[in-house]
């Protein structure tokens, strides 16, 4: 396979009193974007996360399509979290048509989602983010000194992929999900081999919690508004209401009344904010802080063991939250498999009608909102998709400003490193948000 | 885990990007060789999975597309254990993890098979939705025939 991407760095340049650090391509993120920090007289005057990948027009592609198509079309938005797109779309469509699915289908959806969480989180923890903490340029160099950890990460990721492939037909862009359920569901016997792998993965995830908690963390905290889906009886994946640590408590169908998307000049992804308040934080740390009580006893105990407790306001510790969630996902997957009874029908019939439906599920990176409006035949009149990275853009920019402000004394190389690490706290999927992160720190002294 | 020694023939590529599908096109012509000891895989997933695809194999043949600047259809061939990977085998994923990284990691982990060969077919069209170039198709057919002959004559799991 080929790629035109190359990694290029230029050294700091001194010209006319201005100093510039430029990283043409920031690796270890999904997609392409740029980052610009302007410093004047030792003060940060501007921080912009620019997403210059052209808009992808998925919402427009969906207009005029049948209600049966969004799970497959929107899954193509992302190779890392296609299940999230499938889940948010089927929930939105079923909500519009007043359909509900039986418990076994609901559980299978959770099981599929667990697979995606495991593979996505393991990839980010071990291959993308951990090198930042341990001082390696990438996971390959890290593996020379931390071979056991990297092998554990790769095997964990594979377990997640295997689970998605088993339920979804293949690990990337699975093909078994449909409105009302699945095209095919597994037999109880078919799930047994993956259960054995998940038992290993659960132990490996527990080790991952301990390993991530041992990393060196910058002393950095902010007063965030964390937003996540909340369900009283389970760690929310597919269903629940939207809550925050600052009083938000709304139904998913009221999303548009409380959240605003707006265009900013430097980004092809829309920025989101909470009406009247501003930036908010979605993803593993938000979920951990808001839904700790719904984690499995094993996941809660592991978090306590490493003294990682809500309310954590240090975004660098998102890597521990990802590890706890990986443990939870293994535990939850095993619970579902143990209790699984094959449904009589793999799906329920859904009858289209005119109306609007919202779906919000927890993608590995945070809440993913879908909204569809249909005519009486179930043809899509308009669609809206709000991915987690777009929602985190404002808070990423705010973090960057604060981190640079607190570390102005660092030399350019260390400051650039810290900026990249700060952005990777959010595991940004720029491909989803509209792809390439270019970092530029400009000192206008 | 298979009890017999295994050969893994892995075609790597992206089915929707013209000549990038060369590796897939080659293994597509070899699927009938599948036995307990011959594994033929078309791979267009995440490169972090590659190590797992070859981990229990004694002999691994990887087929990929290349873009080094020589005429399209040119066939590159080398044994991984014999020399460093050429630079034209670049990473393709957005997080910079591709075949070279998978091989480097396998070396670090001591998980390289006894024998690993790479065939890389030079391409010229890599655009989304492009058709495969006739010269690349011709090289795929010839390589598939050559590999079939080699496996039938050189692969002897009992030996």
Tab-separated table of N, CA and C in Angstrom, chain A residues 111 114-115 117-119 156 159-160 163 194-195 197-206 296 298-299 323-337:
chain	number	residue	atom	x	y	z
A	111	UNK	N	-22.487	-5.851	22.880
A	111	UNK	CA	-21.326	-6.733	22.686
A	111	UNK	C	-20.473	-6.253	21.504
A	114	UNK	N	-18.584	-3.249	22.544
A	114	UNK	CA	-17.443	-3.595	23.406
A	114	UNK	C	-16.225	-3.923	22.555
A	115	UNK	N	-16.442	-4.653	21.460
A	115	UNK	CA	-15.333	-4.998	20.567
A	115	UNK	C	-14.667	-3.749	20.010
A	117	UNK	N	-14.729	-0.694	21.309
A	117	UNK	CA	-14.024	0.026	22.385
A	117	UNK	C	-12.667	-0.608	22.649
A	118	UNK	N	-12.633	-1.945	22.714
A	118	UNK	CA	-11.373	-2.629	23.030
A	118	UNK	C	-10.329	-2.327	21.953
A	119	UNK	N	-10.706	-2.479	20.680
A	119	UNK	CA	-9.700	-2.275	19.626
A	119	UNK	C	-9.275	-0.816	19.511
A	156	UNK	N	-4.378	-7.233	22.595
A	156	UNK	CA	-5.658	-6.698	23.075
A	156	UNK	C	-6.470	-6.147	21.907
A	159	UNK	N	-8.003	-8.781	19.903
A	159	UNK	CA	-9.184	-9.388	20.523
A	159	UNK	C	-10.424	-8.557	20.212
A	160	UNK	N	-10.286	-7.242	20.314
A	160	UNK	CA	-11.407	-6.349	19.961
A	160	UNK	C	-11.799	-6.524	18.510
A	163	UNK	N	-13.680	-9.747	17.952
A	163	UNK	CA	-15.064	-9.683	18.428
A	163	UNK	C	-15.949	-8.949	17.407
A	194	UNK	N	-14.373	-16.819	21.336
A	194	UNK	CA	-13.994	-15.433	21.631
A	194	UNK	C	-14.012	-15.209	23.146
A	195	UNK	N	-14.848	-15.952	23.862
A	195	UNK	CA	-14.882	-15.808	25.324
A	195	UNK	C	-13.527	-16.166	25.913
A	197	UNK	N	-10.631	-15.847	24.464
A	197	UNK	CA	-9.722	-14.726	24.171
A	197	UNK	C	-10.022	-13.538	25.096
A	198	UNK	N	-11.303	-13.325	25.375
A	198	UNK	CA	-11.671	-12.185	26.219
A	198	UNK	C	-11.211	-12.367	27.663
A	199	UNK	N	-11.126	-13.613	28.106
A	199	UNK	CA	-10.622	-13.847	29.473
A	199	UNK	C	-9.162	-13.413	29.557
A	200	UNK	N	-8.386	-13.739	28.509
A	200	UNK	CA	-6.999	-13.257	28.473
A	200	UNK	C	-6.997	-11.728	28.415
A	201	UNK	N	-7.874	-11.191	27.564
A	201	UNK	CA	-7.892	-9.733	27.357
A	201	UNK	C	-8.255	-8.998	28.652
A	202	UNK	N	-9.150	-9.597	29.437
A	202	UNK	CA	-9.538	-8.951	30.696
A	202	UNK	C	-8.332	-8.827	31.622
A	203	UNK	N	-7.534	-9.891	31.708
A	203	UNK	CA	-6.304	-9.822	32.516
A	203	UNK	C	-5.334	-8.788	31.948
A	204	UNK	N	-5.227	-8.789	30.617
A	204	UNK	CA	-4.308	-7.838	29.968
A	204	UNK	C	-4.783	-6.402	30.184
A	205	UNK	N	-6.096	-6.214	30.191
A	205	UNK	CA	-6.638	-4.869	30.397
A	205	UNK	C	-6.391	-4.409	31.835
A	206	UNK	N	-6.502	-5.343	32.761
A	206	UNK	CA	-6.210	-5.005	34.160
A	206	UNK	C	-4.743	-4.560	34.277
A	296	UNK	N	-18.310	-1.988	35.998
A	296	UNK	CA	-18.378	-3.292	36.666
A	296	UNK	C	-17.523	-3.238	37.934
A	298	UNK	N	-15.179	-5.054	38.915
A	298	UNK	CA	-13.760	-5.261	38.613
A	298	UNK	C	-13.118	-3.975	38.097
A	299	UNK	N	-13.816	-3.268	37.220
A	299	UNK	CA	-13.266	-2.028	36.654
A	299	UNK	C	-13.163	-0.950	37.739
A	323	UNK	N	-7.984	2.874	29.704
A	323	UNK	CA	-7.595	1.543	30.171
A	323	UNK	C	-8.698	0.928	31.034
A	324	UNK	N	-9.297	1.751	31.908
A	324	UNK	CA	-10.399	1.259	32.754
A	324	UNK	C	-11.576	0.841	31.868
A	325	UNK	N	-11.851	1.632	30.865
A	325	UNK	CA	-12.961	1.288	29.961
A	325	UNK	C	-12.661	0.033	29.139
A	326	UNK	N	-11.385	-0.175	28.825
A	326	UNK	CA	-11.015	-1.398	28.095
A	326	UNK	C	-11.289	-2.608	28.980
A	327	UNK	N	-10.930	-2.462	30.260
A	327	UNK	CA	-11.205	-3.530	31.223
A	327	UNK	C	-12.706	-3.763	31.342
A	328	UNK	N	-13.444	-2.656	31.456
A	328	UNK	CA	-14.902	-2.782	31.545
A	328	UNK	C	-15.467	-3.488	30.305
A	329	UNK	N	-14.983	-3.101	29.146
A	329	UNK	CA	-15.523	-3.657	27.894
A	329	UNK	C	-15.269	-5.165	27.814
A	330	UNK	N	-14.110	-5.608	28.295
A	330	UNK	CA	-13.822	-7.056	28.311
A	330	UNK	C	-14.758	-7.765	29.280
A	331	UNK	N	-14.911	-7.154	30.456
A	331	UNK	CA	-15.769	-7.718	31.497
A	331	UNK	C	-17.222	-7.788	31.031
A	332	UNK	N	-17.680	-6.706	30.460
A	332	UNK	CA	-19.062	-6.617	29.979
A	332	UNK	C	-19.306	-7.599	28.832
A	333	UNK	N	-18.321	-7.723	27.942
A	333	UNK	CA	-18.467	-8.650	26.817
A	333	UNK	C	-18.606	-10.078	27.335
A	334	UNK	N	-17.820	-10.411	28.349
A	334	UNK	CA	-17.895	-11.766	28.913
A	334	UNK	C	-19.241	-11.997	29.594
A	335	UNK	N	-19.753	-10.964	30.276
A	335	UNK	CA	-21.072	-11.086	30.908
A	335	UNK	C	-22.141	-11.360	29.864
A	336	UNK	N	-22.090	-10.595	28.778
A	336	UNK	CA	-23.112	-10.749	27.726
A	336	UNK	C	-23.027	-12.141	27.097
A	337	UNK	N	-21.806	-12.588	26.836
A	337	UNK	CA	-21.637	-13.908	26.205
A	337	UNK	C	-22.137	-15.011	27.137
